[in-house]
Every structure is written in C-alpha cells, then in structure tokens.
PDB file of C-alpha atoms in Angstrom:
ATOM      1  CA  UNK G   1    -255.512 -46.049 -67.642  1.00  0.00           C
ATOM      2  CA  UNK G   2    -255.342 -47.775 -64.265  1.00  0.00           C
ATOM      3  CA  UNK G   3    -254.265 -51.412 -64.388  1.00  0.00           C
ATOM      4  CA  UNK G   4    -255.862 -53.968 -62.062  1.00  0.00           C
ATOM      5  CA  UNK G   5    -253.770 -57.133 -62.070  1.00  0.00           C
ATOM      6  CA  UNK G   6    -255.556 -58.759 -59.176  1.00  0.00           C
ATOM      7  CA  UNK G   7    -259.258 -58.108 -58.715  1.00  0.00           C
ATOM      8  CA  UNK G   8    -260.952 -58.617 -55.346  1.00  0.00           C
ATOM      9  CA  UNK G   9    -264.388 -58.081 -56.882  1.00  0.00           C
ATOM     10  CA  UNK G  10    -265.900 -55.168 -54.967  1.00  0.00           C
ATOM     11  CA  UNK G  11    -268.552 -53.350 -57.025  1.00  0.00           C
ATOM     12  CA  UNK G  12    -270.058 -49.987 -56.182  1.00  0.00           C
ATOM     13  CA  UNK G  13    -272.793 -48.078 -57.991  1.00  0.00           C
ATOM     14  CA  UNK G  14    -272.797 -44.507 -56.682  1.00  0.00           C
ATOM     15  CA  UNK G  15    -275.744 -42.228 -57.572  1.00  0.00           C
ATOM     16  CA  UNK G  16    -276.039 -43.723 -61.068  1.00  0.00           C
ATOM     17  CA  UNK G  17    -278.668 -42.287 -63.408  1.00  0.00           C
ATOM     18  CA  UNK G  18    -279.051 -43.737 -66.891  1.00  0.00           C
ATOM     19  CA  UNK G  19    -281.285 -43.339 -69.957  1.00  0.00           C
ATOM     20  CA  UNK G  20    -281.042 -45.032 -73.352  1.00  0.00           C
ATOM     21  CA  UNK G  21    -282.912 -42.065 -74.853  1.00  0.00           C
ATOM     22  CA  UNK G  22    -283.054 -38.472 -73.563  1.00  0.00           C
ATOM     23  CA  UNK G  23    -285.981 -37.959 -71.239  1.00  0.00           C
ATOM     24  CA  UNK G  24    -286.640 -41.715 -70.801  1.00  0.00           C
ATOM     25  CA  UNK G  25    -284.725 -42.400 -67.574  1.00  0.00           C
ATOM     26  CA  UNK G  26    -284.269 -46.112 -66.795  1.00  0.00           C
ATOM     27  CA  UNK G  27    -282.212 -45.864 -63.587  1.00  0.00           C
ATOM     28  CA  UNK G  28    -282.727 -43.060 -61.063  1.00  0.00           C
ATOM     29  CA  UNK G  29    -279.886 -42.270 -58.623  1.00  0.00           C
ATOM     30  CA  UNK G  30    -279.047 -45.955 -58.003  1.00  0.00           C
ATOM     31  CA  UNK G  31    -276.522 -46.719 -55.251  1.00  0.00           C
ATOM     32  CA  UNK G  32    -275.385 -50.051 -53.793  1.00  0.00           C
ATOM     33  CA  UNK G  33    -272.177 -51.894 -52.861  1.00  0.00           C
ATOM     34  CA  UNK G  34    -271.368 -55.568 -53.482  1.00  0.00           C
ATOM     35  CA  UNK G  35    -268.524 -56.814 -51.275  1.00  0.00           C
ATOM     36  CA  UNK G  36    -265.818 -59.137 -52.649  1.00  0.00           C
ATOM     37  CA  UNK G  37    -267.230 -62.653 -52.890  1.00  0.00           C
ATOM     38  CA  UNK G  38    -270.774 -61.527 -52.066  1.00  0.00           C
ATOM     39  CA  UNK G  39    -273.709 -62.903 -54.038  1.00  0.00           C
ATOM     40  CA  UNK G  40    -276.608 -60.571 -54.801  1.00  0.00           C
ATOM     41  CA  UNK G  41    -279.828 -61.050 -56.743  1.00  0.00           C
ATOM     42  CA  UNK G  42    -281.525 -58.280 -58.706  1.00  0.00           C
ATOM     43  CA  UNK G  43    -285.287 -58.678 -58.811  1.00  0.00           C
ATOM     44  CA  UNK G  44    -288.120 -56.504 -60.072  1.00  0.00           C
ATOM     45  CA  UNK G  45    -290.824 -56.316 -62.686  1.00  0.00           C
ATOM     46  CA  UNK G  46    -289.929 -56.109 -66.393  1.00  0.00           C
ATOM     47  CA  UNK G  47    -288.516 -52.659 -67.119  1.00  0.00           C
ATOM     48  CA  UNK G  48    -287.323 -52.073 -63.529  1.00  0.00           C
ATOM     49  CA  UNK G  49    -283.713 -51.599 -64.721  1.00  0.00           C
ATOM     50  CA  UNK G  50    -282.111 -54.956 -63.896  1.00  0.00           C
ATOM     51  CA  UNK G  51    -280.538 -55.611 -67.311  1.00  0.00           C
ATOM     52  CA  UNK G  52    -279.374 -51.986 -67.561  1.00  0.00           C
ATOM     53  CA  UNK G  53    -277.272 -52.467 -64.410  1.00  0.00           C
ATOM     54  CA  UNK G  54    -275.482 -55.411 -66.073  1.00  0.00           C
ATOM     55  CA  UNK G  55    -274.879 -53.421 -69.272  1.00  0.00           C
ATOM     56  CA  UNK G  56    -273.449 -50.466 -67.342  1.00  0.00           C
ATOM     57  CA  UNK G  57    -271.159 -52.680 -65.262  1.00  0.00           C
ATOM     58  CA  UNK G  58    -269.629 -54.137 -68.447  1.00  0.00           C
ATOM     59  CA  UNK G  59    -269.511 -50.642 -70.026  1.00  0.00           C
ATOM     60  CA  UNK G  60    -271.734 -51.468 -72.956  1.00  0.00           C
ATOM     61  CA  UNK G  61    -273.235 -48.069 -72.085  1.00  0.00           C
ATOM     62  CA  UNK G  62    -272.164 -45.091 -69.955  1.00  0.00           C
ATOM     63  CA  UNK G  63    -274.381 -43.526 -67.279  1.00  0.00           C
ATOM     64  CA  UNK G  64    -275.520 -39.923 -67.667  1.00  0.00           C
ATOM     65  CA  UNK G  65    -274.449 -39.216 -64.088  1.00  0.00           C
ATOM     66  CA  UNK G  66    -272.920 -41.044 -61.149  1.00  0.00           C
ATOM     67  CA  UNK G  67    -269.995 -43.465 -60.989  1.00  0.00           C
ATOM     68  CA  UNK G  68    -269.381 -47.206 -61.034  1.00  0.00           C
ATOM     69  CA  UNK G  69    -266.337 -48.574 -59.210  1.00  0.00           C
ATOM     70  CA  UNK G  70    -264.453 -51.867 -59.329  1.00  0.00           C
ATOM     71  CA  UNK G  71    -262.233 -52.316 -56.267  1.00  0.00           C
ATOM     72  CA  UNK G  72    -262.490 -48.579 -55.639  1.00  0.00           C
ATOM     73  CA  UNK G  73    -261.437 -47.579 -59.159  1.00  0.00           C
ATOM     74  CA  UNK G  74    -263.868 -45.776 -61.474  1.00  0.00           C
ATOM     75  CA  UNK G  75    -264.386 -48.283 -64.320  1.00  0.00           C
ATOM     76  CA  UNK G  76    -263.948 -45.468 -66.851  1.00  0.00           C
ATOM     77  CA  UNK G  77    -260.284 -45.370 -65.783  1.00  0.00           C
ATOM     78  CA  UNK G  78    -259.783 -49.042 -66.707  1.00  0.00           C
ATOM     79  CA  UNK G  79    -258.962 -50.372 -70.156  1.00  0.00           C
ATOM     80  CA  UNK G  80    -262.113 -51.934 -71.561  1.00  0.00           C
ATOM     81  CA  UNK G  81    -260.299 -55.224 -72.176  1.00  0.00           C
ATOM     82  CA  UNK G  82    -259.011 -55.302 -68.587  1.00  0.00           C
ATOM     83  CA  UNK G  83    -262.466 -54.614 -67.189  1.00  0.00           C
ATOM     84  CA  UNK G  84    -264.258 -57.229 -69.258  1.00  0.00           C
ATOM     85  CA  UNK G  85    -261.718 -60.001 -68.739  1.00  0.00           C
ATOM     86  CA  UNK G  86    -262.542 -59.889 -65.021  1.00  0.00           C
ATOM     87  CA  UNK G  87    -266.305 -60.140 -65.622  1.00  0.00           C
ATOM     88  CA  UNK G  88    -267.952 -63.337 -66.824  1.00  0.00           C
ATOM     89  CA  UNK G  89    -271.371 -62.596 -68.318  1.00  0.00           C
ATOM     90  CA  UNK G  90    -273.917 -65.336 -68.957  1.00  0.00           C
ATOM     91  CA  UNK G  91    -277.043 -64.003 -70.639  1.00  0.00           C
ATOM     92  CA  UNK G  92    -280.466 -65.599 -71.107  1.00  0.00           C
ATOM     93  CA  UNK G  93    -280.053 -65.764 -74.872  1.00  0.00           C
ATOM     94  CA  UNK G  94    -276.993 -68.011 -75.088  1.00  0.00           C
ATOM     95  CA  UNK G  95    -274.985 -67.507 -78.259  1.00  0.00           C
ATOM     96  CA  UNK G  96    -273.395 -70.583 -79.795  1.00  0.00           C
ATOM     97  CA  UNK G  97    -270.758 -70.102 -82.475  1.00  0.00           C
ATOM     98  CA  UNK G  98    -270.147 -72.207 -85.569  1.00  0.00           C
ATOM     99  CA  UNK G  99    -267.407 -74.677 -84.666  1.00  0.00           C
ATOM    100  CA  UNK G 100    -267.088 -77.599 -82.301  1.00  0.00           C
ATOM    101  CA  UNK G 101    -267.922 -77.839 -78.587  1.00  0.00           C
ATOM    102  CA  UNK G 102    -264.271 -77.313 -77.606  1.00  0.00           C
ATOM    103  CA  UNK G 103    -264.122 -74.044 -79.572  1.00  0.00           C
ATOM    104  CA  UNK G 104    -267.379 -72.851 -78.014  1.00  0.00           C
ATOM    105  CA  UNK G 105    -265.869 -73.211 -74.543  1.00  0.00           C
ATOM    106  CA  UNK G 106    -262.390 -71.823 -75.264  1.00  0.00           C
ATOM    107  CA  UNK G 107    -263.370 -69.283 -77.968  1.00  0.00           C
ATOM    108  CA  UNK G 108    -259.907 -69.580 -79.467  1.00  0.00           C
ATOM    109  CA  UNK G 109    -258.156 -68.389 -76.283  1.00  0.00           C
ATOM    110  CA  UNK G 110    -254.657 -69.952 -76.252  1.00  0.00           C
ATOM    111  CA  UNK G 111    -254.467 -69.489 -72.462  1.00  0.00           C
ATOM    112  CA  UNK G 112    -257.262 -72.036 -71.988  1.00  0.00           C
ATOM    113  CA  UNK G 113    -256.062 -75.589 -72.606  1.00  0.00           C
ATOM    114  CA  UNK G 114    -258.361 -78.363 -73.870  1.00  0.00           C
ATOM    115  CA  UNK G 115    -257.928 -80.015 -70.464  1.00  0.00           C
ATOM    116  CA  UNK G 116    -259.108 -76.864 -68.673  1.00  0.00           C
ATOM    117  CA  UNK G 117    -262.110 -76.628 -70.995  1.00  0.00           C
ATOM    118  CA  UNK G 118    -263.072 -80.216 -70.228  1.00  0.00           C
ATOM    119  CA  UNK G 119    -262.621 -79.699 -66.490  1.00  0.00           C
ATOM    120  CA  UNK G 120    -264.904 -76.644 -66.655  1.00  0.00           C
ATOM    121  CA  UNK G 121    -267.510 -78.701 -68.556  1.00  0.00           C
ATOM    122  CA  UNK G 122    -267.327 -81.458 -65.924  1.00  0.00           C
ATOM    123  CA  UNK G 123    -267.687 -78.972 -63.075  1.00  0.00           C
ATOM    124  CA  UNK G 124    -270.927 -77.470 -64.447  1.00  0.00           C
ATOM    125  CA  UNK G 125    -272.400 -80.800 -65.623  1.00  0.00           C
ATOM    126  CA  UNK G 126    -272.043 -80.007 -69.346  1.00  0.00           C
ATOM    127  CA  UNK G 127    -270.001 -83.187 -69.822  1.00  0.00           C
ATOM    128  CA  UNK G 128    -273.202 -85.181 -69.223  1.00  0.00           C
ATOM    129  CA  UNK G 129    -274.508 -84.331 -72.689  1.00  0.00           C
ATOM    130  CA  UNK G 130    -271.168 -83.700 -74.460  1.00  0.00           C
ATOM    131  CA  UNK G 131    -269.944 -87.236 -73.872  1.00  0.00           C
ATOM    132  CA  UNK G 132    -273.164 -88.616 -75.371  1.00  0.00           C
ATOM    133  CA  UNK G 133    -272.517 -86.792 -78.667  1.00  0.00           C
ATOM    134  CA  UNK G 134    -271.017 -88.921 -81.481  1.00  0.00           C
ATOM    135  CA  UNK G 135    -267.829 -86.800 -81.634  1.00  0.00           C
ATOM    136  CA  UNK G 136    -267.757 -85.566 -78.055  1.00  0.00           C
ATOM    137  CA  UNK G 137    -265.942 -82.233 -77.721  1.00  0.00           C
ATOM    138  CA  UNK G 138    -265.268 -82.229 -81.462  1.00  0.00           C
ATOM    139  CA  UNK G 139    -268.979 -82.362 -82.336  1.00  0.00           C
ATOM    140  CA  UNK G 140    -269.749 -79.520 -84.750  1.00  0.00           C
ATOM    141  CA  UNK G 141    -272.413 -77.063 -83.631  1.00  0.00           C
ATOM    142  CA  UNK G 142    -274.790 -75.777 -86.247  1.00  0.00           C
ATOM    143  CA  UNK G 143    -275.478 -72.074 -86.646  1.00  0.00           C
ATOM    144  CA  UNK G 144    -276.777 -70.546 -83.376  1.00  0.00           C
ATOM    145  CA  UNK G 145    -276.590 -73.972 -81.742  1.00  0.00           C
ATOM    146  CA  UNK G 146    -279.523 -75.399 -83.668  1.00  0.00           C
ATOM    147  CA  UNK G 147    -278.546 -78.991 -82.850  1.00  0.00           C
ATOM    148  CA  UNK G 148    -278.416 -78.335 -79.091  1.00  0.00           C
ATOM    149  CA  UNK G 149    -281.363 -77.985 -76.717  1.00  0.00           C
ATOM    150  CA  UNK G 150    -281.959 -74.821 -74.675  1.00  0.00           C
ATOM    151  CA  UNK G 151    -280.637 -76.525 -71.539  1.00  0.00           C
ATOM    152  CA  UNK G 152    -277.538 -77.839 -73.330  1.00  0.00           C
ATOM    153  CA  UNK G 153    -276.705 -74.359 -74.644  1.00  0.00           C
ATOM    154  CA  UNK G 154    -277.112 -72.982 -71.125  1.00  0.00           C
ATOM    155  CA  UNK G 155    -274.735 -75.566 -69.629  1.00  0.00           C
ATOM    156  CA  UNK G 156    -272.251 -74.859 -72.428  1.00  0.00           C
ATOM    157  CA  UNK G 157    -272.325 -71.140 -71.588  1.00  0.00           C
ATOM    158  CA  UNK G 158    -271.612 -71.969 -67.930  1.00  0.00           C
ATOM    159  CA  UNK G 159    -268.580 -74.030 -68.970  1.00  0.00           C
ATOM    160  CA  UNK G 160    -267.380 -71.108 -71.113  1.00  0.00           C
ATOM    161  CA  UNK G 161    -267.696 -68.687 -68.175  1.00  0.00           C
ATOM    162  CA  UNK G 162    -265.935 -71.035 -65.756  1.00  0.00           C
ATOM    163  CA  UNK G 163    -263.050 -71.736 -68.159  1.00  0.00           C
ATOM    164  CA  UNK G 164    -262.267 -67.997 -68.184  1.00  0.00           C
ATOM    165  CA  UNK G 165    -262.398 -67.990 -64.353  1.00  0.00           C
ATOM    166  CA  UNK G 166    -263.644 -64.409 -63.854  1.00  0.00           C
ATOM    167  CA  UNK G 167    -263.458 -62.594 -60.501  1.00  0.00           C
ATOM    168  CA  UNK G 168    -267.028 -61.389 -61.056  1.00  0.00           C
ATOM    169  CA  UNK G 169    -269.927 -63.431 -62.401  1.00  0.00           C
ATOM    170  CA  UNK G 170    -272.892 -61.660 -63.972  1.00  0.00           C
ATOM    171  CA  UNK G 171    -275.776 -63.996 -64.688  1.00  0.00           C
ATOM    172  CA  UNK G 172    -279.134 -63.350 -66.306  1.00  0.00           C
ATOM    173  CA  UNK G 173    -280.877 -66.573 -65.423  1.00  0.00           C
ATOM    174  CA  UNK G 174    -282.718 -68.340 -68.197  1.00  0.00           C
ATOM    175  CA  UNK G 175    -286.464 -68.687 -67.780  1.00  0.00           C
ATOM    176  CA  UNK G 176    -286.930 -71.195 -70.606  1.00  0.00           C
ATOM    177  CA  UNK G 177    -288.700 -74.355 -69.580  1.00  0.00           C
ATOM    178  CA  UNK G 178    -286.431 -77.396 -69.530  1.00  0.00           C
ATOM    179  CA  UNK G 179    -286.983 -80.942 -68.343  1.00  0.00           C
ATOM    180  CA  UNK G 180    -286.665 -81.652 -64.611  1.00  0.00           C
ATOM    181  CA  UNK G 181    -283.310 -83.445 -64.911  1.00  0.00           C
ATOM    182  CA  UNK G 182    -281.729 -80.551 -66.861  1.00  0.00           C
ATOM    183  CA  UNK G 183    -283.253 -78.010 -64.442  1.00  0.00           C
ATOM    184  CA  UNK G 184    -281.514 -79.775 -61.533  1.00  0.00           C
ATOM    185  CA  UNK G 185    -278.196 -79.793 -63.446  1.00  0.00           C
ATOM    186  CA  UNK G 186    -278.559 -76.066 -64.243  1.00  0.00           C
ATOM    187  CA  UNK G 187    -279.320 -75.161 -60.620  1.00  0.00           C
ATOM    188  CA  UNK G 188    -276.302 -77.139 -59.443  1.00  0.00           C
ATOM    189  CA  UNK G 189    -274.113 -75.467 -62.090  1.00  0.00           C
ATOM    190  CA  UNK G 190    -275.282 -71.975 -61.045  1.00  0.00           C
ATOM    191  CA  UNK G 191    -274.333 -72.633 -57.423  1.00  0.00           C
ATOM    192  CA  UNK G 192    -270.897 -73.955 -58.443  1.00  0.00           C
ATOM    193  CA  UNK G 193    -270.290 -70.974 -60.740  1.00  0.00           C
ATOM    194  CA  UNK G 194    -271.173 -68.486 -58.001  1.00  0.00           C
ATOM    195  CA  UNK G 195    -269.030 -70.168 -55.372  1.00  0.00           C
ATOM    196  CA  UNK G 196    -266.016 -68.083 -54.333  1.00  0.00           C
ATOM    197  CA  UNK G 197    -266.654 -65.132 -56.643  1.00  0.00           C
ATOM    198  CA  UNK G 198    -268.617 -61.900 -56.557  1.00  0.00           C
ATOM    199  CA  UNK G 199    -271.921 -62.653 -58.254  1.00  0.00           C
ATOM    200  CA  UNK G 200    -274.672 -60.398 -59.587  1.00  0.00           C
ATOM    201  CA  UNK G 201    -277.707 -62.370 -60.731  1.00  0.00           C
ATOM    202  CA  UNK G 202    -280.914 -61.288 -62.410  1.00  0.00           C
ATOM    203  CA  UNK G 203    -282.807 -64.011 -60.636  1.00  0.00           C
ATOM    204  CA  UNK G 204    -285.803 -65.844 -62.032  1.00  0.00           C
ATOM    205  CA  UNK G 205    -285.467 -68.959 -59.898  1.00  0.00           C
ATOM    206  CA  UNK G 206    -286.510 -69.025 -56.268  1.00  0.00           C
ATOM    207  CA  UNK G 207    -283.736 -71.555 -55.581  1.00  0.00           C
ATOM    208  CA  UNK G 208    -281.127 -68.976 -56.629  1.00  0.00           C
ATOM    209  CA  UNK G 209    -282.764 -66.142 -54.671  1.00  0.00           C
ATOM    210  CA  UNK G 210    -282.612 -68.200 -51.489  1.00  0.00           C
ATOM    211  CA  UNK G 211    -278.936 -68.973 -52.107  1.00  0.00           C
ATOM    212  CA  UNK G 212    -277.694 -65.367 -52.371  1.00  0.00           C
ATOM    213  CA  UNK G 213    -276.499 -63.136 -49.540  1.00  0.00           C
ATOM    214  CA  UNK G 214    -278.752 -60.184 -50.385  1.00  0.00           C
ATOM    215  CA  UNK G 215    -281.611 -59.313 -52.712  1.00  0.00           C
ATOM    216  CA  UNK G 216    -281.837 -55.856 -54.279  1.00  0.00           C
ATOM    217  CA  UNK G 217    -285.395 -54.985 -55.280  1.00  0.00           C
ATOM    218  CA  UNK G 218    -285.690 -52.522 -58.161  1.00  0.00           C
ATOM    219  CA  UNK G 219    -288.938 -50.723 -58.885  1.00  0.00           C
ATOM    220  CA  UNK G 220    -289.317 -48.139 -61.648  1.00  0.00           C
ATOM    221  CA  UNK G 221    -285.536 -47.675 -61.859  1.00  0.00           C
ATOM    222  CA  UNK G 222    -284.926 -47.155 -58.142  1.00  0.00           C
ATOM    223  CA  UNK G 223    -283.539 -49.375 -55.387  1.00  0.00           C
ATOM    224  CA  UNK G 224    -286.546 -49.783 -53.120  1.00  0.00           C
ATOM    225  CA  UNK G 225    -285.726 -52.720 -50.838  1.00  0.00           C
ATOM    226  CA  UNK G 226    -282.604 -54.669 -49.815  1.00  0.00           C
ATOM    227  CA  UNK G 227    -282.434 -57.800 -47.663  1.00  0.00           C
ATOM    228  CA  UNK G 228    -282.606 -61.578 -47.584  1.00  0.00           C
ATOM    229  CA  UNK G 229    -285.556 -63.579 -48.878  1.00  0.00           C
ATOM    230  CA  UNK G 230    -286.951 -64.050 -45.359  1.00  0.00           C
ATOM    231  CA  UNK G 231    -286.386 -60.414 -44.335  1.00  0.00           C
ATOM    232  CA  UNK G 232    -288.099 -59.013 -47.409  1.00  0.00           C
ATOM    233  CA  UNK G 233    -291.057 -61.379 -47.116  1.00  0.00           C
ATOM    234  CA  UNK G 234    -291.570 -60.266 -43.514  1.00  0.00           C
ATOM    235  CA  UNK G 235    -291.675 -56.602 -44.633  1.00  0.00           C
ATOM    236  CA  UNK G 236    -294.660 -57.413 -46.891  1.00  0.00           C
ATOM    237  CA  UNK G 237    -293.607 -54.718 -49.385  1.00  0.00           C
ATOM    238  CA  UNK G 238    -292.703 -54.809 -53.089  1.00  0.00           C
ATOM    239  CA  UNK G 239    -290.741 -58.073 -52.854  1.00  0.00           C
ATOM    240  CA  UNK G 240    -293.603 -59.760 -51.006  1.00  0.00           C
ATOM    241  CA  UNK G 241    -295.999 -58.854 -53.829  1.00  0.00           C
ATOM    242  CA  UNK G 242    -293.422 -59.929 -56.442  1.00  0.00           C
ATOM    243  CA  UNK G 243    -293.009 -63.246 -54.653  1.00  0.00           C
ATOM    244  CA  UNK G 244    -296.747 -63.856 -54.764  1.00  0.00           C
ATOM    245  CA  UNK G 245    -296.877 -63.038 -58.491  1.00  0.00           C
ATOM    246  CA  UNK G 246    -293.701 -64.710 -59.794  1.00  0.00           C
ATOM    247  CA  UNK G 247    -292.028 -67.007 -57.294  1.00  0.00           C
ATOM    248  CA  UNK G 248    -294.655 -68.608 -55.085  1.00  0.00           C
ATOM    249  CA  UNK G 249    -295.523 -71.247 -57.684  1.00  0.00           C
ATOM    250  CA  UNK G 250    -291.875 -72.406 -57.568  1.00  0.00           C
ATOM    251  CA  UNK G 251    -292.217 -73.509 -53.944  1.00  0.00           C
ATOM    252  CA  UNK G 252    -291.857 -77.287 -53.625  1.00  0.00           C
ATOM    253  CA  UNK G 253    -295.202 -78.931 -52.885  1.00  0.00           C
ATOM    254  CA  UNK G 254    -295.065 -80.536 -49.418  1.00  0.00           C
ATOM    255  CA  UNK G 255    -295.428 -84.294 -49.570  1.00  0.00           C
ATOM    256  CA  UNK G 256    -298.246 -85.543 -47.373  1.00  0.00           C
ATOM    257  CA  UNK G 257    -297.338 -88.159 -44.787  1.00  0.00           C
ATOM    258  CA  UNK G 258    -298.677 -91.622 -45.588  1.00  0.00           C
ATOM    259  CA  UNK G 259    -301.811 -92.570 -43.620  1.00  0.00           C
ATOM    260  CA  UNK G 260    -301.227 -94.840 -40.614  1.00  0.00           C
ATOM    261  CA  UNK G 261    -301.646 -98.547 -41.241  1.00  0.00           C
ATOM    262  CA  UNK G 262    -304.954 -99.729 -39.810  1.00  0.00           C
ATOM    263  CA  UNK G 263    -304.881-102.408 -37.132  1.00  0.00           C
ATOM    264  CA  UNK G 264    -301.192-102.093 -36.315  1.00  0.00           C
ATOM    265  CA  UNK G 265    -300.342-105.374 -38.133  1.00  0.00           C
ATOM    266  CA  UNK G 266    -299.398-108.522 -36.396  1.00  0.00           C
TER     267      UNK G 266
END
C-alpha cells in the first residue's frame, strides 16, 4: 500500500462507471477534478448519482470501471484506514451514539483532547446549545440522539468532523426544516467547516451553492454541466431548470423601501 502522510486534497474521478446491481448503471463515465482547497457542489435530481460519488470516494463501494485518485494516487492503493482518516463525512442522517456529548465529538479517539473537542464545538456554534444543557459536555445522549433536536444533532456532527480536522470534507447537507436561528448557525458552521479544505457538498441550500467555487450538475448519472451559479443560470440549461424547481424559493425576499413621508415634515 502507498502511504500518504500529508494530504493536499486533490480528488480526481477518471472515467468512473458504477452500478449497485448488474445492468442498473448509476454513474456513466464520470470524470472531474477537484483541486486542493477547492469547494464544489454536486447538484441534480434524486437518483442523479450524487450520493454514489460520496460512497465511491470513501470506498464504501468500488466502481466497475475507471479510477479515483487522491493526490494522484489511485485510492485502491491506499490503506482503507489511511484514506478515511483524511476524509470527514457529514451525512444528512446524523448518527448520535449512546454516551455523553464529549464522547460523541471525540468518539473515543485519544488523539483528540477534551479541550480540542470543546474548541471544535465553539467554532461550529454547537456550544450554544451544549452549554444550556444541565450537564454540559457530560450530558448523556439517549439512543439515536432522541433528546436532541435535528439542528442540534447536525451541529454536533459538524463539531465531530472539525475535531478530526480532515483534509477533505464531504457533506450531504441536511434538508430538514429547522428554526431560523438554528438555520443561520448551521449555515455559518458549514462555511467555517469548508474553509481551507477541499470540500465536496451535495448541496440543498442556495446559500452553500453560491459559496462554492464550482457546481457540478449531474443528470441521469452523467456530468452534464460545470460552472458557477451565475454561469450556469446564464446557460439556461439543466441547472437553470433545477434552480427554478428547487432553489428559487430560497431567494431572500427583497424588502420594499418605506414610502416617502408626506409633506416633508417641519
């Protein structure tokens, strides 16, 4: 196996074809490169292949053909542990383990100190709710996080990812509805998490899409369009239609200017 001690974070998919079941191809000859530190968003209708790209990158599955590279090395030549310790994955369905908040951030890793766990929680705004709990970081979490809200579990997963400080962040953004205050905290946390590291995001929020360097549009398992939000809108292609269906209602409503005061006062 090849050992990568220091990861720059360049990802390349080269002619990747993948099927979960024979004859049911999910990804067709997919190729793209993510430069070190670049932030990309994967968008497309349900079933377009977005989640499959994440699963292949982490080697939960192997492609039928093509290659995936990390810093120019075929990921099949890396030890699985070495590959995955450089990739922080935050999925929509956040898993909370039985144990306290501190354990759920550190996951028993002796290399992560309690201080580092708390700093990670502060950085992604998770400390806002943790410090309101009766026992703080020692508050016990019920099975599957039953005593935490959806937004709290999401912020906890961000703290967990940051504490491990991966070179590459893979994020499947949650679509669950949360209150406005928590939504703002989550958006801020996402931007902080992505800062300074290669990031691949299955994006559901328009705010995240506008923040990334490039958007990759998948349609029926193929890369069909690549560009920024503004570039892809101007092309009036697949992304433009997707924007009208999924993202347009996330645009902030312009606030009307107050009417002029009659008479001028005096």
